[in-house]
PDB file of C-alpha atoms and ligand atoms in Angstrom:
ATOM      1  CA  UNK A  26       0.000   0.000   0.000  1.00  0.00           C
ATOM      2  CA  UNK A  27       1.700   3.174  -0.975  1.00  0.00           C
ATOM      3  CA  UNK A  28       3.002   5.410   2.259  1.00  0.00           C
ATOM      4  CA  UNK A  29       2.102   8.765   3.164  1.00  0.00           C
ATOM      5  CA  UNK A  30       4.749  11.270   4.703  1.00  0.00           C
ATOM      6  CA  UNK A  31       4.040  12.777   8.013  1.00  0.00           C
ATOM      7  CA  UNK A  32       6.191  15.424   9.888  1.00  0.00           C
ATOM      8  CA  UNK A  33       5.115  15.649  13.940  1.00  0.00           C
ATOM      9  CA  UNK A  34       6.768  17.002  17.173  1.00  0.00           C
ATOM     10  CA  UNK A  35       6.686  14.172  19.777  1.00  0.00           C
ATOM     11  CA  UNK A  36       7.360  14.774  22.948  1.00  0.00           C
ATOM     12  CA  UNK A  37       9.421  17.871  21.735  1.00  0.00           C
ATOM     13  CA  UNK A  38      10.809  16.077  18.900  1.00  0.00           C
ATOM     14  CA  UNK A  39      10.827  16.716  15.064  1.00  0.00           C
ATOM     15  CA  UNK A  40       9.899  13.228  13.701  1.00  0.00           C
ATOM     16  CA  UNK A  41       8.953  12.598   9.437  1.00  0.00           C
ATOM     17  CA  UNK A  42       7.865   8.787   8.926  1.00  0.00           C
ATOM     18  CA  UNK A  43       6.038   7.270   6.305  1.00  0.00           C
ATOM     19  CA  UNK A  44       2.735   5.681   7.320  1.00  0.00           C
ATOM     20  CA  UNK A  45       0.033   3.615   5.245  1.00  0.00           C
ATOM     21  CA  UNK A  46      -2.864   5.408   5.355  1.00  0.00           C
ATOM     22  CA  UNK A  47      -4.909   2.730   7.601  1.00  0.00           C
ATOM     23  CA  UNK A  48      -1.994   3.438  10.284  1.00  0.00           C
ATOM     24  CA  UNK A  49      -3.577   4.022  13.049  1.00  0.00           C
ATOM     25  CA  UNK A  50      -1.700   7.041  15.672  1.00  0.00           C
ATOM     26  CA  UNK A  51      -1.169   3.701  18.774  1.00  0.00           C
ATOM     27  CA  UNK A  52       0.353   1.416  16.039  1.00  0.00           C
ATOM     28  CA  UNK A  53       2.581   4.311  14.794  1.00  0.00           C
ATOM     29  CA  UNK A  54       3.501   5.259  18.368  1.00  0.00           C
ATOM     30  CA  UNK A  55       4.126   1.699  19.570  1.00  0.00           C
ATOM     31  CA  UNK A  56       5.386   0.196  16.238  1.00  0.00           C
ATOM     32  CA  UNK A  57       7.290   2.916  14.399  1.00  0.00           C
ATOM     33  CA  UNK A  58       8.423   5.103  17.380  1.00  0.00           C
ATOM     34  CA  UNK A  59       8.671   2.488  19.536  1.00  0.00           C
ATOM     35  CA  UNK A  60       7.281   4.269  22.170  1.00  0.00           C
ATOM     36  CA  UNK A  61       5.160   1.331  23.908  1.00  0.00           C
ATOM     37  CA  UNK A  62       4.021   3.229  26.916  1.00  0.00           C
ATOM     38  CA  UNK A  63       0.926   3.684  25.224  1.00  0.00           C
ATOM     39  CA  UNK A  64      -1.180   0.408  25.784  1.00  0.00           C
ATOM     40  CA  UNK A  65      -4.065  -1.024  23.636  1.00  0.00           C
ATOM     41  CA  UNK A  66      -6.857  -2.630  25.490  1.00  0.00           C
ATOM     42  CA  UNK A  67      -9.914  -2.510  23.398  1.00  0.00           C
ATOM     43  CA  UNK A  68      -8.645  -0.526  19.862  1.00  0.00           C
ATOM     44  CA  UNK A  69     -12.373   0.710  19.972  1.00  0.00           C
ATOM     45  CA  UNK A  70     -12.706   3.531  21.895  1.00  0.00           C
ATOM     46  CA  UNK A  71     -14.024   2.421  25.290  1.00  0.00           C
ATOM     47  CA  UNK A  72     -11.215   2.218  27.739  1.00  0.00           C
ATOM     48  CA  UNK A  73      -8.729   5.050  27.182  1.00  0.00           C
ATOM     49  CA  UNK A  74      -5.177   2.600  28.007  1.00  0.00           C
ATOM     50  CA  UNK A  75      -4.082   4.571  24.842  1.00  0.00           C
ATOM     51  CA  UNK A  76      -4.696   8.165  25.461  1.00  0.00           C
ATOM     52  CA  UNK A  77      -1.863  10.514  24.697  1.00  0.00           C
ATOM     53  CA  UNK A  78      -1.933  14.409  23.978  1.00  0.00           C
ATOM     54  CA  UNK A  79      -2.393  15.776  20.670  1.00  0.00           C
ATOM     55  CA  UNK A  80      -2.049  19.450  20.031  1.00  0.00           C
ATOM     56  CA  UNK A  81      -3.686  20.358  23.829  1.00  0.00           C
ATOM     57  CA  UNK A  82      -6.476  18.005  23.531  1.00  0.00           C
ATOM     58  CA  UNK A  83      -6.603  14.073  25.157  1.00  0.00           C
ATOM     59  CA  UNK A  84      -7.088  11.570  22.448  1.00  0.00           C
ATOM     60  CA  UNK A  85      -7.439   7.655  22.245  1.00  0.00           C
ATOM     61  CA  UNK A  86      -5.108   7.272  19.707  1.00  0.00           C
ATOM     62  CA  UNK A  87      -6.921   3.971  18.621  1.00  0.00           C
ATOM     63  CA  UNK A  88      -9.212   6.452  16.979  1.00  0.00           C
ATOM     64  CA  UNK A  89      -6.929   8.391  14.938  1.00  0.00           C
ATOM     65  CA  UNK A  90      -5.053   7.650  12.185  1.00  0.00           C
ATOM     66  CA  UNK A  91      -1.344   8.277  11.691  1.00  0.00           C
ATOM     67  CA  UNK A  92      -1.961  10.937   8.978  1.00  0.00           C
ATOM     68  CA  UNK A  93      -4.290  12.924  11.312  1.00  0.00           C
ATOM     69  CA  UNK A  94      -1.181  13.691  12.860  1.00  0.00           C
ATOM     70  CA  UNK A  95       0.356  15.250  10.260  1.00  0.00           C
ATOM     71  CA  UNK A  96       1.917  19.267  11.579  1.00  0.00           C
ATOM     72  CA  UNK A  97       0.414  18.032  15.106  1.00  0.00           C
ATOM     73  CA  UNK A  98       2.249  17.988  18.893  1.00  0.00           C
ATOM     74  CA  UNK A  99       1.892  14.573  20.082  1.00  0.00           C
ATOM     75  CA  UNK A 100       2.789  14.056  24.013  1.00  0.00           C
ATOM     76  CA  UNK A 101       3.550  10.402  25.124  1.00  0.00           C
ATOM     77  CA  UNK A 102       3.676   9.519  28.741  1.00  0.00           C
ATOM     78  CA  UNK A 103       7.626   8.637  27.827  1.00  0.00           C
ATOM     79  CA  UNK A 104       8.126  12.696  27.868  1.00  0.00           C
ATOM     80  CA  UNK A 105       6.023  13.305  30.713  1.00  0.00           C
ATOM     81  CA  UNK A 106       8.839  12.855  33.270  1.00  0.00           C
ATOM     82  CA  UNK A 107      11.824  15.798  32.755  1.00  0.00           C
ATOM     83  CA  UNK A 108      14.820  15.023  30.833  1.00  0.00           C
ATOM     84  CA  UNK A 109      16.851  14.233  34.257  1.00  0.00           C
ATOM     85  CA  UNK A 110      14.939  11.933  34.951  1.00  0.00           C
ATOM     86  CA  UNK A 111      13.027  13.447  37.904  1.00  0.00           C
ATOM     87  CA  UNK A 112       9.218  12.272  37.813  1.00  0.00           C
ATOM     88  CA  UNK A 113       6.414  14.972  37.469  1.00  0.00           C
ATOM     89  CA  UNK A 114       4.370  15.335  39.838  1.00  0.00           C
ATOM     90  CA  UNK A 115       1.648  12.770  38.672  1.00  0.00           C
ATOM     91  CA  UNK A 116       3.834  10.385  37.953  1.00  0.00           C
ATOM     92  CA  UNK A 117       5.094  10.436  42.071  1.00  0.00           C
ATOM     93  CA  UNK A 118       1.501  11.105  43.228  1.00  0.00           C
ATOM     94  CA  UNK A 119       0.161   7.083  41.622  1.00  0.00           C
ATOM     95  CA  UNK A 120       3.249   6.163  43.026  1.00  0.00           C
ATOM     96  CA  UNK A 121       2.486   7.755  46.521  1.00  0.00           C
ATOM     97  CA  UNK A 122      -1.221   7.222  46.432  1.00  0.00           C
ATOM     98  CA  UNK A 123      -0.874   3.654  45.111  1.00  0.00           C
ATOM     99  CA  UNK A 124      -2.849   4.531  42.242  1.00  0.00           C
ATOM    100  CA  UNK A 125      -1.792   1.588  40.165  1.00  0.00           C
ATOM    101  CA  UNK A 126      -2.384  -1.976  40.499  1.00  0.00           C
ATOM    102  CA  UNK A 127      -1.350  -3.851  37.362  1.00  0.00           C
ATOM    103  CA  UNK A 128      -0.331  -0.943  35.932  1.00  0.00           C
ATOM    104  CA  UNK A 129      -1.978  -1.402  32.168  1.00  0.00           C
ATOM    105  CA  UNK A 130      -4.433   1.852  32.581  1.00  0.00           C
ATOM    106  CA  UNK A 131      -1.614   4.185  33.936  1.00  0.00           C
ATOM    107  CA  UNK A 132      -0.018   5.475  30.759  1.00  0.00           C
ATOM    108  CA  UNK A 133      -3.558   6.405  29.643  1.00  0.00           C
ATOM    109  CA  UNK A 134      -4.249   7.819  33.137  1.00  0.00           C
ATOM    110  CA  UNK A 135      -1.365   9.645  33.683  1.00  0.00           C
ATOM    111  CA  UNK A 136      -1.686  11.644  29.848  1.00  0.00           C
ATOM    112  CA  UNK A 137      -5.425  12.531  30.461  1.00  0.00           C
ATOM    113  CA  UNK A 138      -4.850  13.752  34.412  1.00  0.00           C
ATOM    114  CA  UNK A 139      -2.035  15.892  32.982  1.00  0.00           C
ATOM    115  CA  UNK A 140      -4.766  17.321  30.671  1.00  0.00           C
ATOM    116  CA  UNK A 141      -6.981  17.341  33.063  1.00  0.00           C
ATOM    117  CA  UNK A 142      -4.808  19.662  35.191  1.00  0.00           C
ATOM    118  CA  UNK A 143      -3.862  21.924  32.961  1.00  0.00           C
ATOM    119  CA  UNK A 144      -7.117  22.575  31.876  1.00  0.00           C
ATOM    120  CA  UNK A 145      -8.567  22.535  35.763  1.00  0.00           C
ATOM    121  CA  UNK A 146      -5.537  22.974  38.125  1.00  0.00           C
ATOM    122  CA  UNK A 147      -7.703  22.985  41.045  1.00  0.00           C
ATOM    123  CA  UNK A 148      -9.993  19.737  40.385  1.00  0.00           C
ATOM    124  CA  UNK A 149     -12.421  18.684  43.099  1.00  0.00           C
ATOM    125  CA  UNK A 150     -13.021  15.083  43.462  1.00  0.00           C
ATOM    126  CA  UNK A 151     -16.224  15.114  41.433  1.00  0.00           C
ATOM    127  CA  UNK A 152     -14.259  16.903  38.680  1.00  0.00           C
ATOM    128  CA  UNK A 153     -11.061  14.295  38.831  1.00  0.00           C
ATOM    129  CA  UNK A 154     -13.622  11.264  38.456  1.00  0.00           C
ATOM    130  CA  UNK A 155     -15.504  12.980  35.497  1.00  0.00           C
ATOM    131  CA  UNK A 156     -12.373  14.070  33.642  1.00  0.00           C
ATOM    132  CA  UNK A 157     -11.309  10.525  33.644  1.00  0.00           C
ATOM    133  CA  UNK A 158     -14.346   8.805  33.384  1.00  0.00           C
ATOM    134  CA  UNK A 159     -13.378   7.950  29.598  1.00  0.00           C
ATOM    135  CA  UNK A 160     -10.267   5.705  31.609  1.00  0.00           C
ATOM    136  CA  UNK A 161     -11.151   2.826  32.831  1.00  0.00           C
ATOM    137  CA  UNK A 162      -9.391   0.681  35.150  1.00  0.00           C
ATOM    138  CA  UNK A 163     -10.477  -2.745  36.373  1.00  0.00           C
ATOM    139  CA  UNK A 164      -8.202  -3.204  39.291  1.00  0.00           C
ATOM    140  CA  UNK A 165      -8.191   0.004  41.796  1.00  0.00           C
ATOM    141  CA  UNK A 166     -11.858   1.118  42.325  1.00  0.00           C
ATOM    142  CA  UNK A 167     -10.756   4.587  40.936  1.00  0.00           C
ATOM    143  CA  UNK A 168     -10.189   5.960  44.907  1.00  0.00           C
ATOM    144  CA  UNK A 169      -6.345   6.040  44.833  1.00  0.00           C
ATOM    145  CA  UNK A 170      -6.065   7.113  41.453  1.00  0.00           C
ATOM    146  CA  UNK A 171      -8.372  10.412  42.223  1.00  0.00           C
ATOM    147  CA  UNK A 172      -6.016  10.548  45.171  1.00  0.00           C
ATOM    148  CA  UNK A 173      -3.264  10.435  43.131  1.00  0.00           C
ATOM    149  CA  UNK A 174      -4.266  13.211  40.886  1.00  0.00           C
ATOM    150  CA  UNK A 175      -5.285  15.378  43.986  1.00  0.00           C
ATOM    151  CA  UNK A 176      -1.738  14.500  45.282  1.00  0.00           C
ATOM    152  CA  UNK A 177      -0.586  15.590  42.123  1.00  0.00           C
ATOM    153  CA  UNK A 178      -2.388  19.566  41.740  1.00  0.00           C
ATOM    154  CA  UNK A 179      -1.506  19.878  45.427  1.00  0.00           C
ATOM    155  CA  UNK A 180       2.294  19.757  44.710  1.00  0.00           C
ATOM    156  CA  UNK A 181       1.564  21.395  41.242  1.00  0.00           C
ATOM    157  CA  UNK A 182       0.110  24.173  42.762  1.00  0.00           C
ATOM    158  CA  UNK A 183       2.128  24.766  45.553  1.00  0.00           C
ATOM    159  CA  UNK A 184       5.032  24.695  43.575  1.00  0.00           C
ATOM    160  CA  UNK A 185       3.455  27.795  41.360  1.00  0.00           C
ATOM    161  CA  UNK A 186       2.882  29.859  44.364  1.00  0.00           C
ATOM    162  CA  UNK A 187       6.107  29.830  45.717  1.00  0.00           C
ATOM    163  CA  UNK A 188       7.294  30.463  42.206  1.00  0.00           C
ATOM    164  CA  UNK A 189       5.455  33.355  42.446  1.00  0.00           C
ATOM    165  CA  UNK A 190       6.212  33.986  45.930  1.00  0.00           C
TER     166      UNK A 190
HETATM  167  S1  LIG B   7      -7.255   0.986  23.150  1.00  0.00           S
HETATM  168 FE1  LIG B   7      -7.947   2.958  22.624  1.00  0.00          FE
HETATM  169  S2  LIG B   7      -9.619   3.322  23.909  1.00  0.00           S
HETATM  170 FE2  LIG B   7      -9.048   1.262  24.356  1.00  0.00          FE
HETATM  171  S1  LIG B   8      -4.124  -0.593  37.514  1.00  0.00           S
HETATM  172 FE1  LIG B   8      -4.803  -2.383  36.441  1.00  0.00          FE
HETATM  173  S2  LIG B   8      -6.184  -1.571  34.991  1.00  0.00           S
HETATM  174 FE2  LIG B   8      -5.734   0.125  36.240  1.00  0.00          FE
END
């Protein structure tokens, strides 16, 4: 099948590939890029494992093909942690809050709570379990993950205001 050319920024980086035009965006993450934090649990829509960022907006990148990409800012959860290494704050929050079990919904989680924050920095409950309410997990009961994300806008936030300070 003949290719397509696409030129993206992911995670900060210039890529070009060439994609078939059936590519879907999680194939062309996990297969292309190699970036495999991304997981695919249903490839129809329903449980959000693959959600990454794309141009400001959370998408389940089973839903999107490669092409749609094209020109677009694609965030992975493999750039969500700073280039030293040092963990943002989500990423320490599911690990203080235990909100992982098996782990399979946490890529997904982690990319639509950052969203989530950005877009609401100071989430109450009701608003942490409606923004993710397209993520499902089948291990934790959701309480530790809304923790988690609480955990998370706490240190976010606190962090701002001494910034400011
Ligand atoms: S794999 Fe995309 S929503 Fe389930
Ligand atoms: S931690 Fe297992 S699916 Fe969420």
């Amino acid at each position: 099948m003949a290719k397509t050319q696409i030129t993206l920024a992911l995670n900060g980086r210039q890529v070009e590939a060439l994609v078939e035009p059936r590519t879907l965006l999680i194939h062309f993450l996990r297969e292309q890029m190699l970036l495999t934090g991304a997981h695919i649990g249903c490839e129809t829509s329903h449980c959000g494992a693959c959600t990454v960022d794309m141009d400001g907006k959370s998408v389940k990148s089973c839903t999107v093909f490669a092409v749609q990409a094209e020109g677009a800012q694609i965030a992975t959860v493999e750039g969500l942690a700073a280039p030293d290494g040092t963990l943002h704050a989500l990423q320490e929050g599911f690990a203080e809050m235990h909100g992982l079990q098996c782990g399979f919904c946490t890529p997904g989680m982690l990319m639509r709570a950052q969203r989530l924050l950005q877009e609401n920095p100071d989430p109450s409950e009701a608003e942490i379990r409606m923004g993710i309410s397209g993520n499902l997990c089948r291990c934790t009961g959701y309480q530790n993950i809304v923790k988690a994300i609480r955990y998370a806008a706490d240190k976010m936030n606190a962090a701002q205001k001494e910034a400011a300070e």
